[in-house]
Amino acid sequence: MRFICLFSEGVLVLLESPWIPDDSISPPASPVAQDEPFSTYFEERVPIPDSENQLFSFRKLWAFTGPGFLMSIAYLDPGNIESDLQSGAAAGFKLLWVLLVSTIIGLLLQRLAARLGVVTGMHLAEVCNRQYSTVPRIILWLMVELAIIGSDMQEVIGCAIALNLLSVGRIPLWGGVLITITDTFVFLFLDKYGMTKEYVLVKPDQGELLKGMFVPYCAGCGPVQLEQAVGIVGAVIMPHNIYLHSALVKSREVDRKNKKEVKEANKYFFIESTIALFVSFLINVFVVAVFAQAFYNKSNIEVVKCNATGSPHTDLFPLNNNTLEVDIYKGGIVLGCFFGPAALYIWAIGILAAGQSSTMTGTYSGQFVMEGFLNLRWSRFARVLLTRSIAITPTLLVAIFQDVQHLTGMNDFLNVLQSLQLPFALIPILTFTSLKSIMNDFANGLGWKISGGILILGVCAINMYFVIVYVTSLNSVVLYVLAALISVAYLAFVAYLAWHCLVALGVSCLDCCSRVSNRPAVLIEEQSEYDS
């Protein structure tokens, strides 16, 4: 047994609690609220079948299957697809090992997210709401919302370009942007089908593919290839996906008072996530391999075949010896020129599928984040309408007043935006999964704390490098000054989160006035925050 201490209007309340209570870190606002279990759109949970002393059960794995596959959709959004194709065109097969390592790191981070949801019965946004004070949690909410909107903008761009390609230009880019308002959550299987077909058509060198995947070296690589490697890490590991996965696991019926059931749920969710991310990894490999085999070391002059075929997009490829640069729009055009119209249509359908299906992850993430940080519950329709409207406005302006190069160029800015938001998911998830006062026996051990800290520090450092490279390429003194001012506030907030994280990791000398304490079984919160 353990006790939780709560302060309510100056009165100390001592609650007796079993091993891991349903409200272990959520002090009740009132006796009435105490009788109403907190729910995150999961009024009906999936029951888990019983199995007698079985080490592994396919029936149980099937019951736990779902959250990991929905989470893995974000690993196949248009931003990831563009990063893959640019990696293949710029470095061939040489950066496949970076994609593999990034996916493994992503899997380990998703494991932490799933464990938090299973053990506490609360997702990351809810825990942040209860552990951080008012101003930091509002800032944190805004940063995560910014990441979700940025991801949504990439999906809008991808869908608009796909519709333009499928209609052979009859649907203008601005028209495609408007059509994305009517998003549906289908077509993911088309994405897998399309890239598999192109992979067979192009016939990549399997030996070079395996060498690039398992030999962590990039012979003859320069700044361009280094930037692509950094871009892969930023595209694969997405901040809002951490929040999403910690919430989706709550859809399964797990008795959190039963340590055996919690341990079993953690095991099956990890297996399911591994399978799901392996599938998404294969699809990403297909994209890299197609462009590595067909367009690596190609120059603009070598794609003049597009001019010979009477393509309406001849202006995209000038007659010079500069290295061929591709994006999700040019990629489809070049595939169509070299391998026929069928390849272009397959590519466009794949991009449309990626954009449509990834919208689902953004919608759910937005729901959980808004609910957790602000305790607001909106319908899925209202949530889609809000984020999609915000995402469409700047995208529509660029589509109307600029050309396709500017529209696809927005993806670079949006990848930078996603990179900036990473600490606001990675630091909190390591913080809370390391606290015994929250995770009890399932808190991160010393090995996980050290390795998790190193991984997160490495990922954040890599992405900061990506941001610096992007900002320095802007060649504007005004933008430099603006970036410097924003950086001061940004780094101050990251330092605040890192301070709490270090306290959670056991650096006791910093535990002076931190709200996030690693002292077990005692939680002190101000009741007024929950009454408001």
XYZ file of C-alpha atoms in Angstrom:
532
model
C 0.000 0.000 0.000
C 1.053 3.616 -0.469
C -0.281 7.071 0.324
C -0.756 10.159 -1.826
C -0.639 13.577 -0.190
C -2.806 16.308 -1.713
C -3.260 19.901 -0.667
C -6.782 21.239 -1.163
C -7.474 24.834 -0.078
C -4.792 24.634 2.595
C -5.981 21.286 3.983
C -3.754 18.235 3.772
C -5.650 15.213 2.472
C -4.125 11.735 2.847
C -5.441 9.117 0.422
C -4.725 5.411 0.762
C -4.014 3.759 -2.571
C -3.181 0.288 -3.946
C -0.120 -0.525 -6.066
C -0.991 1.656 -9.052
C -4.284 3.563 -8.788
C -6.405 4.825 -11.652
C -5.848 8.389 -10.495
C -2.247 7.896 -9.388
C -1.133 11.311 -10.587
C -4.454 12.996 -11.183
C -5.857 14.661 -8.041
C -9.639 14.858 -8.173
C -11.247 18.246 -8.561
C -14.287 17.282 -6.518
C -16.011 14.228 -5.022
C -18.312 14.197 -8.051
C -15.461 14.202 -10.517
C -13.860 11.390 -8.572
C -16.695 9.060 -9.552
C -16.325 9.858 -13.251
C -13.311 8.141 -14.809
C -11.199 10.296 -17.080
C -11.645 9.201 -20.688
C -9.869 10.021 -23.923
C -12.400 9.160 -26.609
C -12.247 5.525 -25.510
C -15.547 4.888 -23.757
C -15.431 1.331 -25.115
C -12.111 -0.427 -24.721
C -10.966 -3.528 -26.595
C -11.096 -6.571 -24.272
C -8.011 -8.765 -24.049
C -8.589 -12.561 -24.228
C -7.336 -14.726 -21.386
C -4.493 -17.172 -21.938
C -3.274 -19.635 -19.354
C 0.450 -19.273 -18.671
C 1.318 -18.800 -22.340
C 4.626 -17.058 -23.071
C 3.199 -15.739 -26.344
C -0.303 -15.687 -27.788
C -1.251 -14.643 -31.322
C -4.795 -13.999 -30.087
C -3.485 -11.502 -27.566
C -1.168 -9.908 -30.117
C -4.154 -9.454 -32.428
C -6.126 -7.853 -29.589
C -3.308 -5.371 -28.956
C -2.805 -4.671 -32.671
C -3.917 -1.248 -33.851
C -2.204 1.610 -31.992
C 1.238 0.813 -33.410
C 0.014 0.615 -37.008
C -1.919 3.872 -36.701
C 1.167 5.506 -35.213
C 3.358 4.141 -38.036
C 1.309 6.008 -40.654
C 3.145 9.182 -39.622
C 6.390 7.530 -40.789
C 4.969 7.549 -44.333
C 3.705 11.114 -44.665
C 4.656 13.310 -47.685
C 7.500 14.901 -45.698
C 9.087 11.482 -45.174
C 8.524 10.502 -48.802
C 10.251 13.661 -50.044
C 13.163 13.135 -47.668
C 13.513 9.555 -48.967
C 13.523 10.471 -52.642
C 15.987 13.337 -52.145
C 18.255 11.024 -50.165
C 18.226 8.460 -52.962
C 18.824 11.028 -55.704
C 21.619 12.811 -53.786
C 23.460 9.915 -52.124
C 22.272 6.732 -53.800
C 22.028 3.824 -51.368
C 24.684 5.259 -49.039
C 22.307 6.750 -46.463
C 20.011 3.769 -46.021
C 21.788 2.984 -42.743
C 20.744 6.416 -41.458
C 17.132 5.555 -42.252
C 17.524 2.224 -40.427
C 19.087 3.807 -37.320
C 16.461 6.588 -37.282
C 13.658 4.031 -37.417
C 15.188 2.034 -34.547
C 15.537 5.205 -32.453
C 11.941 6.044 -33.306
C 10.853 2.590 -32.143
C 12.619 3.002 -28.780
C 10.974 6.398 -28.248
C 7.564 4.985 -29.188
C 8.175 2.230 -26.625
C 8.526 4.872 -23.906
C 5.329 6.570 -25.068
C 3.356 3.332 -25.023
C 4.663 2.388 -21.570
C 3.611 5.744 -20.141
C 0.066 5.287 -21.423
C -0.225 1.670 -20.275
C 1.250 2.121 -16.797
C -0.427 5.408 -15.820
C -3.636 5.206 -17.835
C -2.890 8.757 -18.986
C -1.296 10.023 -22.164
C 1.682 12.372 -22.356
C -0.332 15.592 -22.683
C -2.361 14.719 -19.562
C 0.773 13.994 -17.556
C 2.370 17.256 -18.743
C -0.772 19.087 -17.635
C -0.446 17.677 -14.125
C 3.318 17.950 -13.727
C 4.217 21.326 -15.256
C 3.004 24.692 -13.967
C 0.543 26.791 -15.970
C 2.824 28.938 -18.158
C 5.202 26.125 -19.241
C 2.355 23.768 -20.095
C 0.621 26.449 -22.214
C 3.882 27.048 -24.099
C 4.316 23.306 -24.483
C 0.792 22.965 -25.864
C 1.395 25.761 -28.405
C 4.638 24.145 -29.575
C 3.002 20.751 -30.061
C 0.052 22.332 -31.889
C 2.552 24.091 -34.157
C 4.140 20.741 -34.976
C 0.738 19.224 -35.784
C -0.208 22.140 -38.045
C 3.183 21.926 -39.789
C 2.652 18.230 -40.435
C -0.846 18.957 -41.717
C 0.555 21.541 -44.142
C 2.908 18.917 -45.567
C -0.051 16.631 -46.127
C -1.967 19.443 -47.868
C 1.019 20.101 -50.155
C 1.408 16.406 -50.949
C -2.260 15.945 -51.795
C -2.374 19.096 -53.937
C 0.666 17.982 -55.944
C -0.744 14.456 -56.331
C -4.055 15.772 -57.664
C -2.223 18.078 -60.068
C -0.172 15.161 -61.426
C -3.145 12.811 -61.695
C -5.129 15.394 -63.642
C -2.156 16.241 -65.910
C -2.322 19.822 -64.681
C -6.067 20.225 -65.155
C -6.525 20.636 -61.422
C -4.367 23.653 -60.496
C -2.312 23.533 -57.336
C -4.619 25.965 -55.566
C -7.562 23.774 -56.550
C -5.835 20.742 -55.077
C -5.254 22.663 -51.838
C -8.968 23.465 -51.601
C -9.957 19.875 -52.326
C -7.940 18.698 -49.327
C -10.536 20.356 -47.078
C -12.694 17.297 -47.796
C -10.099 14.870 -46.450
C -11.010 11.228 -45.977
C -9.084 8.675 -43.950
C -8.435 5.997 -46.556
C -6.019 4.724 -49.224
C -3.004 3.711 -47.074
C -2.819 0.365 -48.857
C -2.458 2.205 -52.194
C 0.721 3.791 -50.890
C 2.248 0.387 -50.209
C 0.983 -0.999 -53.544
C 2.341 1.916 -55.578
C 5.906 1.944 -54.267
C 6.201 -1.838 -54.473
C 5.244 -1.757 -58.154
C 7.805 0.975 -58.963
C 10.469 -0.921 -57.000
C 9.950 -3.970 -59.243
C 9.928 -1.778 -62.349
C 13.213 0.028 -61.603
C 14.987 -3.138 -60.301
C 17.471 -1.610 -57.822
C 20.865 -3.263 -57.216
C 20.164 -5.499 -54.205
C 23.839 -5.775 -53.222
C 24.290 -2.001 -53.085
C 20.999 -1.698 -51.233
C 22.075 -4.101 -48.478
C 25.519 -2.490 -48.278
C 23.979 0.954 -47.868
C 21.599 -0.339 -45.194
C 24.092 -2.159 -42.958
C 27.434 -0.383 -43.540
C 27.394 2.893 -41.584
C 29.640 4.795 -43.963
C 29.135 7.262 -46.795
C 32.067 7.184 -49.211
C 32.634 10.416 -51.128
C 29.844 12.240 -49.315
C 29.954 16.007 -48.808
C 27.777 18.747 -47.271
C 24.828 17.923 -49.522
C 24.734 14.292 -48.403
C 25.272 15.297 -44.753
C 22.311 17.632 -44.947
C 20.210 14.821 -46.418
C 21.243 12.488 -43.581
C 20.180 15.065 -41.009
C 16.932 15.593 -42.910
C 16.153 11.860 -42.688
C 16.414 11.926 -38.885
C 14.184 14.999 -38.682
C 11.587 13.543 -41.006
C 11.365 10.117 -39.335
C 11.138 11.154 -35.655
C 8.047 13.349 -35.311
C 7.072 15.060 -32.036
C 3.297 14.717 -32.205
C 3.643 10.975 -32.809
C 4.962 10.523 -29.264
C 1.840 12.161 -27.851
C -0.360 10.117 -30.191
C 1.013 6.695 -29.286
C 0.808 7.310 -25.532
C -2.926 7.949 -25.977
C -3.800 5.181 -28.452
C -2.677 2.415 -26.082
C -5.442 3.471 -23.675
C -7.948 1.880 -26.052
C -7.161 -1.585 -24.657
C -8.716 -2.997 -21.495
C -5.798 -3.423 -19.091
C -6.138 -3.730 -15.322
C -3.432 -1.355 -14.159
C -3.664 -2.687 -10.604
C -2.461 -6.035 -11.933
C 1.292 -5.842 -12.478
C 1.304 -8.952 -14.659
C -1.299 -7.483 -17.040
C 0.598 -4.206 -17.323
C 3.834 -6.033 -18.094
C 2.078 -8.173 -20.684
C 0.486 -5.132 -22.343
C 3.889 -3.439 -22.585
C 5.302 -6.557 -24.255
C 2.585 -6.931 -26.882
C 2.458 -3.216 -27.689
C 6.213 -3.257 -28.272
C 5.961 -6.293 -30.568
C 3.133 -4.671 -32.522
C 5.060 -1.382 -32.845
C 8.116 -3.267 -34.077
C 6.106 -5.000 -36.817
C 4.355 -1.775 -37.822
C 7.555 0.275 -38.060
C 9.272 -2.539 -39.958
C 6.545 -2.319 -42.611
C 6.855 1.472 -42.819
C 10.653 1.119 -42.982
C 10.378 -1.218 -45.980
C 8.166 1.272 -47.817
C 10.641 4.079 -47.113
C 13.442 1.820 -48.397
C 11.466 1.260 -51.614
C 11.282 5.034 -52.187
C 15.002 5.562 -51.531
C 15.946 2.585 -53.720
C 13.818 3.686 -56.683
C 15.406 7.134 -56.838
C 18.876 5.877 -55.944
C 18.880 3.394 -58.828
C 17.234 5.656 -61.395
C 18.498 9.172 -60.636
C 21.651 9.109 -58.500
C 24.477 11.152 -60.096
C 22.188 12.291 -62.896
C 22.406 15.830 -64.254
C 19.671 17.997 -65.736
C 21.005 17.377 -69.243
C 20.488 13.643 -68.742
C 16.780 14.033 -68.232
C 16.192 15.797 -71.533
C 14.296 12.649 -72.437
C 11.382 14.504 -70.855
C 11.675 17.099 -73.607
C 11.668 14.389 -76.274
C 8.459 12.856 -74.944
C 6.575 16.115 -75.335
C 6.093 16.502 -71.588
C 4.320 19.733 -70.564
C 6.867 20.114 -67.752
C 10.019 20.705 -69.816
C 10.690 24.011 -68.048
C 11.440 22.127 -64.812
C 14.686 20.667 -66.209
C 17.079 23.245 -67.714
C 19.642 22.133 -70.268
C 22.762 22.264 -68.081
C 25.088 19.885 -66.261
C 23.946 20.783 -62.774
C 23.044 17.875 -60.525
C 19.420 16.848 -60.842
C 17.372 18.079 -57.885
C 14.056 16.367 -57.218
C 11.115 16.835 -54.916
C 7.764 15.071 -54.688
C 6.527 16.992 -57.758
C 9.606 16.658 -59.983
C 10.020 13.070 -58.821
C 6.696 12.096 -60.348
C 7.461 13.912 -63.594
C 10.850 12.224 -63.998
C 9.398 8.789 -63.224
C 6.731 9.389 -65.864
C 9.310 10.417 -68.460
C 11.598 7.426 -67.903
C 9.130 4.656 -67.105
C 5.922 5.789 -68.748
C 2.670 7.461 -67.589
C 1.768 4.471 -65.413
C 4.756 5.185 -63.145
C 3.685 8.810 -62.758
C 0.129 7.828 -61.829
C 1.304 5.183 -59.376
C 3.577 7.780 -57.761
C 0.782 10.356 -57.559
C -1.648 7.841 -56.030
C 1.020 6.898 -53.479
C 1.554 10.557 -52.490
C -2.203 11.094 -52.257
C -2.505 7.998 -50.090
C 0.335 9.161 -47.835
C -1.256 12.573 -47.365
C -4.766 11.283 -46.780
C -3.814 8.576 -44.313
C -1.348 10.765 -42.405
C -4.151 13.227 -41.803
C -5.614 10.636 -39.454
C -2.573 10.725 -37.160
C -2.600 14.513 -37.095
C -6.295 14.606 -36.262
C -6.019 12.152 -33.386
C -2.859 13.836 -32.098
C -4.628 17.186 -32.082
C -7.564 15.730 -30.172
C -5.405 14.194 -27.475
C -3.118 17.199 -27.136
C -5.986 19.666 -26.834
C -7.815 17.419 -24.401
C -4.750 16.756 -22.260
C -3.322 20.254 -22.022
C -6.558 22.281 -21.965
C -9.173 19.700 -20.929
C -11.166 20.628 -24.043
C -13.032 17.919 -25.921
C -13.923 18.600 -29.516
C -15.472 16.340 -32.094
C -13.152 14.915 -34.726
C -14.927 17.006 -37.364
C -14.311 20.248 -35.478
C -10.693 19.320 -34.885
C -10.032 18.514 -38.562
C -11.764 21.737 -39.607
C -9.618 23.837 -37.268
C -6.180 22.403 -38.069
C -6.873 21.983 -41.770
C -8.154 25.572 -42.057
C -5.008 26.908 -40.388
C -2.816 24.692 -42.571
C -4.604 25.600 -45.793
C -4.410 29.405 -45.473
C -0.637 29.916 -46.030
C -0.449 26.950 -48.417
C -3.279 28.352 -50.540
C -1.612 31.774 -50.747
C 1.640 30.224 -51.966
C -0.237 28.016 -54.464
C -2.113 31.003 -55.910
C 0.650 33.604 -56.067
C 3.754 31.442 -56.508
C 4.770 28.378 -58.531
C 5.244 24.705 -57.688
C 8.901 25.225 -56.744
C 7.858 27.562 -53.925
C 5.127 25.171 -52.839
C 7.453 22.171 -52.612
C 10.087 24.438 -51.059
C 7.730 24.944 -48.129
C 8.458 21.347 -47.158
C 12.033 22.326 -46.254
C 10.745 25.022 -43.911
C 8.175 22.640 -42.433
C 10.845 19.991 -41.794
C 12.820 22.650 -39.908
C 9.683 23.499 -37.937
C 9.225 19.836 -36.984
C 12.868 19.630 -35.930
C 12.443 22.603 -33.599
C 9.501 20.928 -31.848
C 11.263 17.623 -31.129
C 12.580 18.546 -27.643
C 9.012 19.305 -26.537
C 8.075 15.654 -26.941
C 11.326 13.795 -26.331
C 12.361 15.524 -23.101
C 8.958 15.138 -21.364
C 8.600 11.460 -22.340
C 12.039 10.623 -20.894
C 11.272 12.730 -17.810
C 8.006 11.064 -16.861
C 8.961 7.484 -17.731
C 11.968 7.882 -15.418
C 9.921 8.947 -12.387
C 9.117 6.231 -9.861
C 6.393 8.464 -8.432
C 4.587 8.031 -11.769
C 5.789 4.716 -13.211
C 6.492 2.775 -9.988
C 8.207 -0.540 -10.845
C 8.058 0.295 -14.562
C 10.218 3.426 -14.310
C 13.273 3.515 -16.575
C 16.302 1.731 -15.144
C 19.781 3.238 -15.121
C 20.583 1.792 -18.558
C 17.459 3.260 -20.136
C 18.044 6.613 -18.437
C 21.597 6.893 -19.756
C 20.893 5.529 -23.245
C 17.634 7.496 -23.515
C 19.376 10.699 -22.474
C 22.177 10.162 -24.999
C 19.730 9.307 -27.802
C 17.549 12.339 -27.159
C 20.549 14.644 -26.833
C 21.923 13.268 -30.103
C 18.631 13.597 -31.978
C 18.083 17.155 -30.739
C 21.684 18.130 -31.623
C 21.333 16.687 -35.126
C 18.110 18.569 -35.683
C 19.570 21.823 -34.349
C 22.327 21.444 -36.935
C 19.633 21.033 -39.599
C 17.951 24.247 -38.401
C 21.247 26.177 -38.417
C 22.046 25.010 -41.960
C 18.602 26.128 -43.126
C 18.753 29.544 -41.434
C 22.267 30.318 -42.740
C 21.093 29.524 -46.284
C 18.515 32.331 -46.126
C 21.209 35.046 -46.550
C 19.220 37.750 -44.768
C 20.532 39.865 -41.882
C 16.994 40.602 -40.706
C 16.184 36.907 -40.556
C 19.454 36.232 -38.733
C 18.568 38.783 -36.040
C 15.023 37.438 -35.758
C 16.311 33.870 -35.489
C 18.762 34.926 -32.759
C 16.005 36.547 -30.680
C 13.715 33.538 -31.036
C 16.614 31.234 -30.186
C 17.136 32.882 -26.794
C 13.526 32.226 -25.715
C 13.541 28.778 -27.325
C 16.730 27.621 -25.610
C 15.544 29.009 -22.261
C 12.402 26.881 -22.427
C 14.336 23.800 -23.539
C 16.684 24.378 -20.572
C 13.651 24.497 -18.253
C 12.429 21.129 -19.562
C 15.954 19.689 -19.406
C 16.248 20.783 -15.750
C 13.112 18.818 -14.852
C 14.414 15.887 -16.886
C 17.744 15.830 -15.064
C 15.900 15.830 -11.738
C 13.848 12.851 -12.939
C 17.034 11.084 -14.054
C 18.384 11.314 -10.517
C 20.554 14.460 -10.487
C 19.441 15.280 -6.955
C 21.585 18.413 -6.596
C 19.217 20.176 -9.020
C 16.091 19.151 -7.093
C 15.575 22.446 -5.267
C 12.202 23.762 -6.423
C 11.308 21.446 -9.283
C 7.673 20.341 -9.545
C 8.925 17.088 -11.059
C 10.422 15.181 -8.149
C 11.754 11.645 -8.152
C 10.769 11.095 -4.535
C 8.349 8.164 -4.708
C 4.681 8.053 -3.778
C 4.219 11.683 -2.832
C 2.470 14.122 -5.137
C 1.737 17.675 -4.118
C -0.370 19.796 -6.466
C -2.318 22.999 -6.104
C -6.002 22.198 -6.212
C -6.834 25.559 -7.771
C -5.171 24.535 -11.028
C -7.679 21.729 -11.464
C -10.653 23.751 -10.308
C -9.929 26.271 -13.033
